[in-house]
Coordinates of C-alpha atoms in Angstrom, one line a residue:
Chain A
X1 CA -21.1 -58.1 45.8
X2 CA -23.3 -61.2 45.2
X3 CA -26.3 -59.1 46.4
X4 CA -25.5 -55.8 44.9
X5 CA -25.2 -58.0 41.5
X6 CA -28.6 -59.5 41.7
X7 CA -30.3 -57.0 43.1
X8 CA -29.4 -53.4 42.5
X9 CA -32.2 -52.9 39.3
X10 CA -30.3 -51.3 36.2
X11 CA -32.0 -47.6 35.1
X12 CA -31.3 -46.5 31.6
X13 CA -31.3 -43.0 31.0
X14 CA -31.6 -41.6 27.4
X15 CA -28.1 -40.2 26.3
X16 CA -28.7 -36.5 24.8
X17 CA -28.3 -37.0 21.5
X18 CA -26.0 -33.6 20.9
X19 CA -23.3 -35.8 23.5
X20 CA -23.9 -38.9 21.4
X21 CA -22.9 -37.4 17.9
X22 CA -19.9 -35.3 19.7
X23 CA -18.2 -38.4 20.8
X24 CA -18.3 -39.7 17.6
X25 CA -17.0 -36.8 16.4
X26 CA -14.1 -36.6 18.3
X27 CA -14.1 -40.5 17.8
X28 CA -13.6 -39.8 14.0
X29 CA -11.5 -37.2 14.9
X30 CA -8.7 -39.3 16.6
X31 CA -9.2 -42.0 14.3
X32 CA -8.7 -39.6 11.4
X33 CA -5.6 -37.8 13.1
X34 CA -3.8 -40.8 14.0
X35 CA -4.0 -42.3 10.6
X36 CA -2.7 -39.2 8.9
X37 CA 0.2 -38.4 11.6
X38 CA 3.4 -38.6 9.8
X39 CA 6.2 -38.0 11.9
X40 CA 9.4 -36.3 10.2
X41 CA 12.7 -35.6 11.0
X42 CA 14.3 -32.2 10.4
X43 CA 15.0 -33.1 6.8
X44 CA 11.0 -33.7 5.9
X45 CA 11.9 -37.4 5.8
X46 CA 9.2 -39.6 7.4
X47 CA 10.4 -41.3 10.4
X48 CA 8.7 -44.6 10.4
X49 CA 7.7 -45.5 14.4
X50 CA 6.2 -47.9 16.2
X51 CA 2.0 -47.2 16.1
X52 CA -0.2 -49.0 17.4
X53 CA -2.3 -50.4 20.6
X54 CA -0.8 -51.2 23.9
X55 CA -0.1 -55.1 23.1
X56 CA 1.8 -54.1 19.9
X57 CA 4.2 -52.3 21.8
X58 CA 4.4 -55.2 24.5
X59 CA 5.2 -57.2 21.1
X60 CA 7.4 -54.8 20.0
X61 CA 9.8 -54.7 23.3
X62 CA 10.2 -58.7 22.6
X63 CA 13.8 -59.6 21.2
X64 CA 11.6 -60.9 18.3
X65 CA 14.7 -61.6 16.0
X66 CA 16.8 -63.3 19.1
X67 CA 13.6 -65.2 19.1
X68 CA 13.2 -66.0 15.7
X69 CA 16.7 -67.3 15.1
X70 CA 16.3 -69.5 18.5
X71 CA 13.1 -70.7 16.4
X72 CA 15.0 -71.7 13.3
X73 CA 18.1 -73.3 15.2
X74 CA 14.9 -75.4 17.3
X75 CA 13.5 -76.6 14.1
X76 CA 16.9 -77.0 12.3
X77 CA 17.8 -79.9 14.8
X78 CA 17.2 -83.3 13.3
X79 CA 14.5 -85.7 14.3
X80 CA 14.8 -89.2 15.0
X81 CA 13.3 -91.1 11.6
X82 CA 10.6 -92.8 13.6
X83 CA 9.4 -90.0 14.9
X84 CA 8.9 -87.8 11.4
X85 CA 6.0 -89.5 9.8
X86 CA 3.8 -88.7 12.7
X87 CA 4.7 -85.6 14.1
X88 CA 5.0 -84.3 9.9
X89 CA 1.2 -85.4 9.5
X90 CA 0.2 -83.8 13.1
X91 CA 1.9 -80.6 11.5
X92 CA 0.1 -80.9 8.6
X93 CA -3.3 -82.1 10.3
X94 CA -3.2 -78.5 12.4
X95 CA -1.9 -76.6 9.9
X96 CA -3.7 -78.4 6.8
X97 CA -0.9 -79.2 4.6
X98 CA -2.0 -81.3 1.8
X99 CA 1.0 -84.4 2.2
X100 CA -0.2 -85.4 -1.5
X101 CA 1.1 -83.2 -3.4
X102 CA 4.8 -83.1 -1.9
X103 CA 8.0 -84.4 -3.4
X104 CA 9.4 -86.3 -1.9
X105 CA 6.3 -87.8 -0.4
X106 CA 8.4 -90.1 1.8
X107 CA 8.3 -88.2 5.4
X108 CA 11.6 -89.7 6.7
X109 CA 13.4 -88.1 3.9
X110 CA 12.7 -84.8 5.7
X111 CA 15.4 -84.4 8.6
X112 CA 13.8 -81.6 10.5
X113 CA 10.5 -79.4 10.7
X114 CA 12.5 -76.7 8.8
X115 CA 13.2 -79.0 6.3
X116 CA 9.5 -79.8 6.1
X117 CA 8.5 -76.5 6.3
X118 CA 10.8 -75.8 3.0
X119 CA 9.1 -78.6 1.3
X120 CA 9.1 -79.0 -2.6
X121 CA 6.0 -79.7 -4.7
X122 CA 5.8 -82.6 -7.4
X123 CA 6.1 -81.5 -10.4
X124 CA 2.8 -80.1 -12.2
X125 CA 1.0 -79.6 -8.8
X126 CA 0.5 -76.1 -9.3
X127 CA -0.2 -75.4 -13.2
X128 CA 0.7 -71.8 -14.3
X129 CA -2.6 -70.0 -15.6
X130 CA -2.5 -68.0 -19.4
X131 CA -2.5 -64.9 -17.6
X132 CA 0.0 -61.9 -17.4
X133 CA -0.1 -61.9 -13.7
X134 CA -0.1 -65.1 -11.3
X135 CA -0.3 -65.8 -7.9
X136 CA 3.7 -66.2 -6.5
X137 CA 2.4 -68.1 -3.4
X138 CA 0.4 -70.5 -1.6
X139 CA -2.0 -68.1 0.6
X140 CA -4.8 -65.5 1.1
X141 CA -4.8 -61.9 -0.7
X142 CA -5.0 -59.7 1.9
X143 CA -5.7 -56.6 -0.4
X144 CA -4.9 -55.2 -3.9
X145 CA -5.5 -52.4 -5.5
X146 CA -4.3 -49.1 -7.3
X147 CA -1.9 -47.2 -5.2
X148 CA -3.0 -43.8 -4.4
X149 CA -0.5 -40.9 -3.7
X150 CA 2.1 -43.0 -3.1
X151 CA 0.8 -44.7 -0.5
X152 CA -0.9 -49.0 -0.2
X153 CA -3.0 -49.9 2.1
X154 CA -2.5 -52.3 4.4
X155 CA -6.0 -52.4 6.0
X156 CA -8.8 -50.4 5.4
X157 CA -7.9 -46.8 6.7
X158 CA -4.3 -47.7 7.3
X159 CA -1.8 -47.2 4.9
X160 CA 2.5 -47.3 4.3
X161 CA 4.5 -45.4 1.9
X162 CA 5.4 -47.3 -1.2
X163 CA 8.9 -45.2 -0.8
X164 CA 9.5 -46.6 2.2
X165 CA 8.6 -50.4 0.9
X166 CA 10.7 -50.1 -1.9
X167 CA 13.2 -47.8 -0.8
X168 CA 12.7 -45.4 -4.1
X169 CA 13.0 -41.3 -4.5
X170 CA 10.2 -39.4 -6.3
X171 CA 10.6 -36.3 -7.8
X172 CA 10.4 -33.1 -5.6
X173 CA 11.9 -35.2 -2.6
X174 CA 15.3 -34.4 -1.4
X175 CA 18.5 -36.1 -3.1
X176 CA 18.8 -39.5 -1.2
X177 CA 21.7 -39.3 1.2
X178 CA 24.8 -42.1 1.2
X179 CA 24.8 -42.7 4.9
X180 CA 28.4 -44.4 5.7
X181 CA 28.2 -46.8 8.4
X182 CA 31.7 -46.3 10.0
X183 CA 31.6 -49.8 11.8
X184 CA 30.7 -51.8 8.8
X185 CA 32.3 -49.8 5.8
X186 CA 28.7 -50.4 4.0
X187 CA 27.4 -47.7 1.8
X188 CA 23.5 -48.4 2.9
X189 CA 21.4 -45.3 1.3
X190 CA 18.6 -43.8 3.0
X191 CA 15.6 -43.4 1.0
X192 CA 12.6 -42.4 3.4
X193 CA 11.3 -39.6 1.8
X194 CA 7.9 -39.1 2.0
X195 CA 6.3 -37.3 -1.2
X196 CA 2.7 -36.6 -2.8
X197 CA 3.2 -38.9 -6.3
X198 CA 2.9 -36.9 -8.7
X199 CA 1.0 -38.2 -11.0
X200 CA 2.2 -41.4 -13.0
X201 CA 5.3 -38.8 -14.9
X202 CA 7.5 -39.9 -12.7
X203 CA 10.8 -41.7 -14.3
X204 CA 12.2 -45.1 -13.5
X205 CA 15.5 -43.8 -12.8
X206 CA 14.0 -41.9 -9.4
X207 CA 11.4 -44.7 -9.0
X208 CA 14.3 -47.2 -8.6
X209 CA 16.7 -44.6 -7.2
X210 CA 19.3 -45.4 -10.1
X211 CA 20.9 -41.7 -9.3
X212 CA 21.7 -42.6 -5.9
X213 CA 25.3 -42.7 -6.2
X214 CA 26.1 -39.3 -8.4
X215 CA 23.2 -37.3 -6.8
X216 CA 25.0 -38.0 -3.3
X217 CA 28.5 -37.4 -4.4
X218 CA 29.2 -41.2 -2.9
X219 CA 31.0 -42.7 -5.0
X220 CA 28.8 -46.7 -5.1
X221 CA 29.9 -48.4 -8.3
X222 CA 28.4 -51.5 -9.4
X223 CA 31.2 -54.8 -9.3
X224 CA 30.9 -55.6 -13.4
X225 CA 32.3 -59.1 -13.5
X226 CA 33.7 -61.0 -17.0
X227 CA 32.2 -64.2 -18.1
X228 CA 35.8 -65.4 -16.7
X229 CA 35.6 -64.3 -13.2
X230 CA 31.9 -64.7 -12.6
X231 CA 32.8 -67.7 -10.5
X232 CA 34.1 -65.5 -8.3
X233 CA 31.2 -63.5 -8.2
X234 CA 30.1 -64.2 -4.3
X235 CA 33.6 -63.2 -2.9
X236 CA 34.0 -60.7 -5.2
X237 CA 30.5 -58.9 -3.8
X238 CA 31.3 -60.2 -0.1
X239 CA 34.6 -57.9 -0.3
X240 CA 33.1 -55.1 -2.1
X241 CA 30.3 -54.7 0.2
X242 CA 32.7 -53.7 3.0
X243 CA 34.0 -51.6 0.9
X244 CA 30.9 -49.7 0.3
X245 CA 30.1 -50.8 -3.1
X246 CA 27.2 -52.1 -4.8
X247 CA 27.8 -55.8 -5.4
X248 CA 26.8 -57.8 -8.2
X249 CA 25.2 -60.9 -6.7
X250 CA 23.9 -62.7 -9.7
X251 CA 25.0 -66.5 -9.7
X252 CA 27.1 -67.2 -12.4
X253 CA 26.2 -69.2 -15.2
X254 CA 28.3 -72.3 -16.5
X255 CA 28.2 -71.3 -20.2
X256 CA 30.2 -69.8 -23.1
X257 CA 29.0 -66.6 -23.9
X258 CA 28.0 -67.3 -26.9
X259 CA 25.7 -69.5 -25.6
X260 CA 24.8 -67.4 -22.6
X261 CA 23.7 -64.4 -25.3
X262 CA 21.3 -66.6 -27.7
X263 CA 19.8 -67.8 -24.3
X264 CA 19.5 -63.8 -23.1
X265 CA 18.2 -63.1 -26.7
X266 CA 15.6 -66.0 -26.7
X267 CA 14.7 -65.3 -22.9
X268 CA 14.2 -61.4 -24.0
X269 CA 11.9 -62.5 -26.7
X270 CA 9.7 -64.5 -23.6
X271 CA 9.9 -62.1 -21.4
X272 CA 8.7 -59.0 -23.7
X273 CA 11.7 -56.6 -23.4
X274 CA 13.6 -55.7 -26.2
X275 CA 17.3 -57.1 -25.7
X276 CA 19.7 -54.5 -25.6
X277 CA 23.3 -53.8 -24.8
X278 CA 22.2 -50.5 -23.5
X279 CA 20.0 -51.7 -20.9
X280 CA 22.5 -50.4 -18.2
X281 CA 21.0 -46.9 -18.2
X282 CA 18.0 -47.7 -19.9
X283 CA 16.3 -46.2 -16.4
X284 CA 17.8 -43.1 -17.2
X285 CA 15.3 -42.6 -20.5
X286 CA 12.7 -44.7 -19.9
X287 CA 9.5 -42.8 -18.2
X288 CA 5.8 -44.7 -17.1
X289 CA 3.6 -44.7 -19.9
X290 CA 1.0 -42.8 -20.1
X291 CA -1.7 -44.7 -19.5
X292 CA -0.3 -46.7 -16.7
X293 CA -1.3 -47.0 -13.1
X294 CA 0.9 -48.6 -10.1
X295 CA -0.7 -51.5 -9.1
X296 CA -0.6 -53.8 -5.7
X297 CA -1.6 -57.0 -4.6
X298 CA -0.6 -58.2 -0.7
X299 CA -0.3 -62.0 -0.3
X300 CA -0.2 -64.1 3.2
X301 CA 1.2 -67.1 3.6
X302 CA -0.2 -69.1 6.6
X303 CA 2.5 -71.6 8.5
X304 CA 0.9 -74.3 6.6
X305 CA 0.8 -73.3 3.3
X306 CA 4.2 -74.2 0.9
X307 CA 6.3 -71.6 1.2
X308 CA 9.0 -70.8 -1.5
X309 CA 8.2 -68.2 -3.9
X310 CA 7.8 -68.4 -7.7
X311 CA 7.6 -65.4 -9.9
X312 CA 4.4 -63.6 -10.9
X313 CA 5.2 -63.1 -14.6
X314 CA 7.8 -62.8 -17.0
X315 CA 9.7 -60.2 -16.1
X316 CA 13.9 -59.0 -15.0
X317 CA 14.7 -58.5 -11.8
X318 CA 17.3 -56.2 -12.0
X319 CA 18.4 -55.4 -8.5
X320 CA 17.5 -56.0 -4.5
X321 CA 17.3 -54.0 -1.6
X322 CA 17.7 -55.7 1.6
X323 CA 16.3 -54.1 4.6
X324 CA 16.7 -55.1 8.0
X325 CA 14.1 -54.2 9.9
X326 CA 11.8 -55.8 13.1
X327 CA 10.5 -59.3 12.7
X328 CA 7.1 -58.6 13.9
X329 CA 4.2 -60.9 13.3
X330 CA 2.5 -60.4 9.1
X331 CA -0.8 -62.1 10.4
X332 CA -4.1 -60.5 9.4
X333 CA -4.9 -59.8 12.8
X334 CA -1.3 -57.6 13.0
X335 CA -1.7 -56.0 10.1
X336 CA -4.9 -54.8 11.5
X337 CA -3.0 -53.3 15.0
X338 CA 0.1 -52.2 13.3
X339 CA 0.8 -49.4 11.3
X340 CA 3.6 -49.7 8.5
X341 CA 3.9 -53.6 9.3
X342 CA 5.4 -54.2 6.2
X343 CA 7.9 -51.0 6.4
X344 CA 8.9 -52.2 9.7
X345 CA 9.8 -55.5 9.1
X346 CA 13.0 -57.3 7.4
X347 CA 12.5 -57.7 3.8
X348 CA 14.3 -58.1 0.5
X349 CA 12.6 -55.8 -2.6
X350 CA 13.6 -57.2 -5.6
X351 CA 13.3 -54.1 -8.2
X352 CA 13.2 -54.6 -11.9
X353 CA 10.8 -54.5 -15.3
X354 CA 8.3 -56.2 -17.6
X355 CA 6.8 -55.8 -20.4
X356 CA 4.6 -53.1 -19.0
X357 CA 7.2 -51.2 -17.3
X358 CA 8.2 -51.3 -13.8
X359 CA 7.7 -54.5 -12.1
X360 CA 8.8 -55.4 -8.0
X361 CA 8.2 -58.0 -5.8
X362 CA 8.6 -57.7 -2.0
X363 CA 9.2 -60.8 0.3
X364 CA 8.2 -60.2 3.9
X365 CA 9.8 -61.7 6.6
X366 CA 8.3 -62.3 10.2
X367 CA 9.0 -64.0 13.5
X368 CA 8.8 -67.5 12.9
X369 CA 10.0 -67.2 9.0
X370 CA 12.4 -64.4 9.4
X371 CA 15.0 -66.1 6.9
X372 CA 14.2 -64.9 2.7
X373 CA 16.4 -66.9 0.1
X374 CA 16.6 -66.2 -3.4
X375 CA 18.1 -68.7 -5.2
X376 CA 19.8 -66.6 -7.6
X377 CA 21.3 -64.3 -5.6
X378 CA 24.6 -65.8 -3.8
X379 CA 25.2 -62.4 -1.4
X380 CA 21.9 -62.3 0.0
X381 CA 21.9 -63.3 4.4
X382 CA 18.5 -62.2 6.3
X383 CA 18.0 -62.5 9.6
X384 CA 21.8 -62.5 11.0
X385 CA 23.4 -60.2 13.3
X386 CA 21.5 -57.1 15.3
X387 CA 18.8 -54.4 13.9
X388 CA 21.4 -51.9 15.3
X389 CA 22.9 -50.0 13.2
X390 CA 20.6 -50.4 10.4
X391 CA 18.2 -47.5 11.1
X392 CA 14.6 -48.4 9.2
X393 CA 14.6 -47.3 5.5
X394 CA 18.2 -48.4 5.2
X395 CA 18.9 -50.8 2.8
X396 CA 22.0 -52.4 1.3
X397 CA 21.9 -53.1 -2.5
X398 CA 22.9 -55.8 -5.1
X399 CA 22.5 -55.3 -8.5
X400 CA 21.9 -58.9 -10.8
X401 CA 23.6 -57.5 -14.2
X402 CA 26.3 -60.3 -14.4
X403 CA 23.0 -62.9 -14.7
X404 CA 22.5 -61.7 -17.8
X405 CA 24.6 -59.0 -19.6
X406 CA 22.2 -58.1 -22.9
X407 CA 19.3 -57.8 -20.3
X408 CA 20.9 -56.2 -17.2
X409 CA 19.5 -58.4 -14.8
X410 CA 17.6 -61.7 -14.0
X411 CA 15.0 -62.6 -16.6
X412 CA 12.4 -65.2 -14.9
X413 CA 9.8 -66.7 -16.8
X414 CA 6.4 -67.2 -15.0
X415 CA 6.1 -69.7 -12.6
X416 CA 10.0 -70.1 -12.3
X417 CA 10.7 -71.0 -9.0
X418 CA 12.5 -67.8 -7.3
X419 CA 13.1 -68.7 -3.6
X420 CA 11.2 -69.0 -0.3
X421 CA 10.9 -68.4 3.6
X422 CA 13.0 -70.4 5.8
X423 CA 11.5 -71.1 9.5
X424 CA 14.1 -69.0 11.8
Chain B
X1 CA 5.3 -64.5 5.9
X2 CA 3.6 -61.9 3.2
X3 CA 4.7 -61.2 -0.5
X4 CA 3.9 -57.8 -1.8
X5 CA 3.6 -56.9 -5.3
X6 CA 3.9 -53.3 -6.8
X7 CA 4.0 -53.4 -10.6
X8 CA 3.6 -50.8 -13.4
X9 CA 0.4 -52.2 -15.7
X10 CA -2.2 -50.3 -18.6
X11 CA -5.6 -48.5 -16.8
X12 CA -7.4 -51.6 -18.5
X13 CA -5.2 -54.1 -16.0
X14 CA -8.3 -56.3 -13.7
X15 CA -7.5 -58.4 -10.8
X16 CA -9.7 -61.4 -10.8
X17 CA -9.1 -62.2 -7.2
X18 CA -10.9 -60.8 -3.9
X19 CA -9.7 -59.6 -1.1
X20 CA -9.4 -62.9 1.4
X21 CA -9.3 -65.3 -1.3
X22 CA -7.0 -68.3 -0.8
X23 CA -4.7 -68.7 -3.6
X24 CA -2.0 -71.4 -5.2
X25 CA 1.2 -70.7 -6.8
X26 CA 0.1 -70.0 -10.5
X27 CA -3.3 -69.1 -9.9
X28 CA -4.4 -66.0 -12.2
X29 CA -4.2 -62.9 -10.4
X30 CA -5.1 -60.5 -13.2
X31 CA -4.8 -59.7 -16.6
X32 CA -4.6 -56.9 -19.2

């Protein structure tokens, strides 16, 4: 072999150039063809699968969220206090955390890695730009952009539905169906249709899927709770889910309401939204400007950068969709291999409105940070029990309109801390 | 961990951010 190696002399022929430009060809061919395969089911629904190279699916057979729940337990356990300080700063050394700008700065105060991990910032550390838009994170944009019959992309040439994201109808797609899980009494509605958007005239009502429960005949009603019961408001939506309703998860407020409604009226006036009693329905009338496009922006948060969440503008979130999904990996070089990463995995979509119309934000889970909180939403458990059961694209939804009656929903004023990723 | 944001905003809405840039909490992403 030795000999063959150094001796056998290497003889290039010329490649005809007709073979040349038919493999690339067929090359551009398969590349095109696998990009634009959309599988559907017999309803015309996109079925959302598993693409990719051969070490994606080797990922994919992992028990990723067995593993990412092992993960969290590991780095729930508590550290002895000598040993914090330096295994904190060899953390932050690899991962480059900057250990200034923490609160409390005192390592030994933090009693595990995921308490690290989950770290708070001093006050003033980041400053909030004069901007309608700003960054909710700590991390690298991995793209933006205008979204393009309904689809974003997630790298160049690979794209996901933004139905399947969100979990929204457009018109011309089939009436969502109420899908009754008979072993957890949860209404969960499937919403993966797959249509060209037409246009921006489509209305918030399909855009947020607001008919759901009257267009499927399901009877999902949303649990309206008093200012006197609102303490209640956790059990209350814990019971109602199993009985396939929508549950109000908004965490009561500790106010009377007279009080709570000058706040709602002064906190309209911030956020840009007229305050209205008739908000309820207000997605029933209410249609996308002309003049409006659906923007996008994809942000990645690296396992050193601080990692709660903080909303992007002044807006009211008005409810969240929950989906269970896979817990794969959101690195860049992922996103590169797999197709519909972000559809696939576990994720809460928190659906609601701004001054310019509609207005979500989408926390992505993944293996080592498959937990999401939201700190005003009481109801809300990721990354518990088994993917079973909750086929991807189905979603179980809390609405927020307790929080803050006049406005239907959670008003959040840029910068206002919202929630984060937990490790595990 | 990724956050996605799909928002309603005027034609005249400009991101003043690349793709790849490192951000920080706060950080201007774009404006109208």
């Amino acid at each position: 072999l030795v000999d063959a190696w150094q001796n056998t002399p290497t003889k290039w022929y010329p490649l005809p150039i007709a073979a040349g430009a038919l493999l690339l060809v067929v090359l551009q061919y398969r590349k095109k063809s696998i990009a634009r395969e959309v599988v559907v089911n017999e309803d015309g629904q996109e079925i959302i699968r598993l693409k990719g190279p051969w070490h994606v699916h080797v990922i994919g057979a992992l028990p990723l969220r067995n593993l990412s729940r092992v993960w969290g337990y590991l780095n729930s356990l508590e550290l002895p206090v000598w040993l914090r300080p330096v295994g904190f700063r060899v953390y932050a050394r690899i991962f480059g955390c900057d250990l200034e700008e923490i609160d409390p700065q005192d390592l030994t105060q933090y009693a595990s890695l995921g308490e690290f991990f989950y770290r708070k910032l001093k006050d003033g550390a980041r400053p909030i730009a004069d901007a309608v838009l700003v960054s909710p994170a700590d991390g690298r944009v991995l793209h933006f952009g205008v979204i393009k019959n309904g689809r974003i992309e997630q790298v160049k040439g690979s794209t996901y539905s933004l139905d399947a994201l969100l979990g929204v109808a457009r018109p011309g797609s089939p009436a969502p169906a109420a899908v009754e899980f008979p072993n957890q009494k949860m209404a969960e509605v499937n919403h993966r249709h797959f249509a060209e958007i037409n246009g921006i005239e489509y209305s918030l009502q399909d855009l947020l899927g607001t008919s759901t429960p009257s267009s499927s005949g399901t009877s999902t009603p949303t649990v309206e709770t008093s200012s006197s019961d609102r303490d209640g408001a956790a059990q209350t939506g814990a019971s109602a889910k199993k009985h396939g309703e929508r549950v109000d998860a908004s965490v009561p407020r500790d106010q009377s309401t007279t009080e709570a409604v000058a706040q709602d009226v002064s906190m309209a006036t911030e956020v840009g939204l007229r305050p209205t009693a008739a908000r309820r329905d207000s997605f029933t009338s209410v249609r996308t400007k002309p003049g409006n496009e659906t923007f996008f922006v994809v942000i990645y948060l690296a396992p050193g950068d601080y990692h709660r969440f903080h909303s992007p503008a002044a807006w009211v979130v008005e409810r969240r969709r929950h989906f269970v999904g896979d817990l794969f990996s959101v690195s860049p070089w992922m996103a590169k291999r797999l197709e519909n990463l972000f559809v696939l995995n576990e994720r809460v979509a928190l659906l609601g409105r701004w001054k310019h119309g509609f207005f979500s934000m989408v926390p992505v889970g993944a293996t080592n940070v498959g937990s999401i909180k939201v700190n005003f939403d009481q109801a809300l458990r990721t990354n518990v029990g088994s993917r079973r059961g909750h086929p991807v694209g189905t979603f179980t939804e809390a609405v927020y309109s307790a929080a803050s009656p006049i406005l239907n929903g959670q008003p959040l004023i840029k910068g206002e801390e919202m929630g984060g990723f937990c490790l595990g | 961990s990724t956050v996605v944001l799909v928002f309603e905003a005027p034609h005249n809405f400009d991101f003043f951010v690349s793709s790849g840039q490192k951000v920080k909490v706060g950080q201007k992403l774009g404006d109208v």
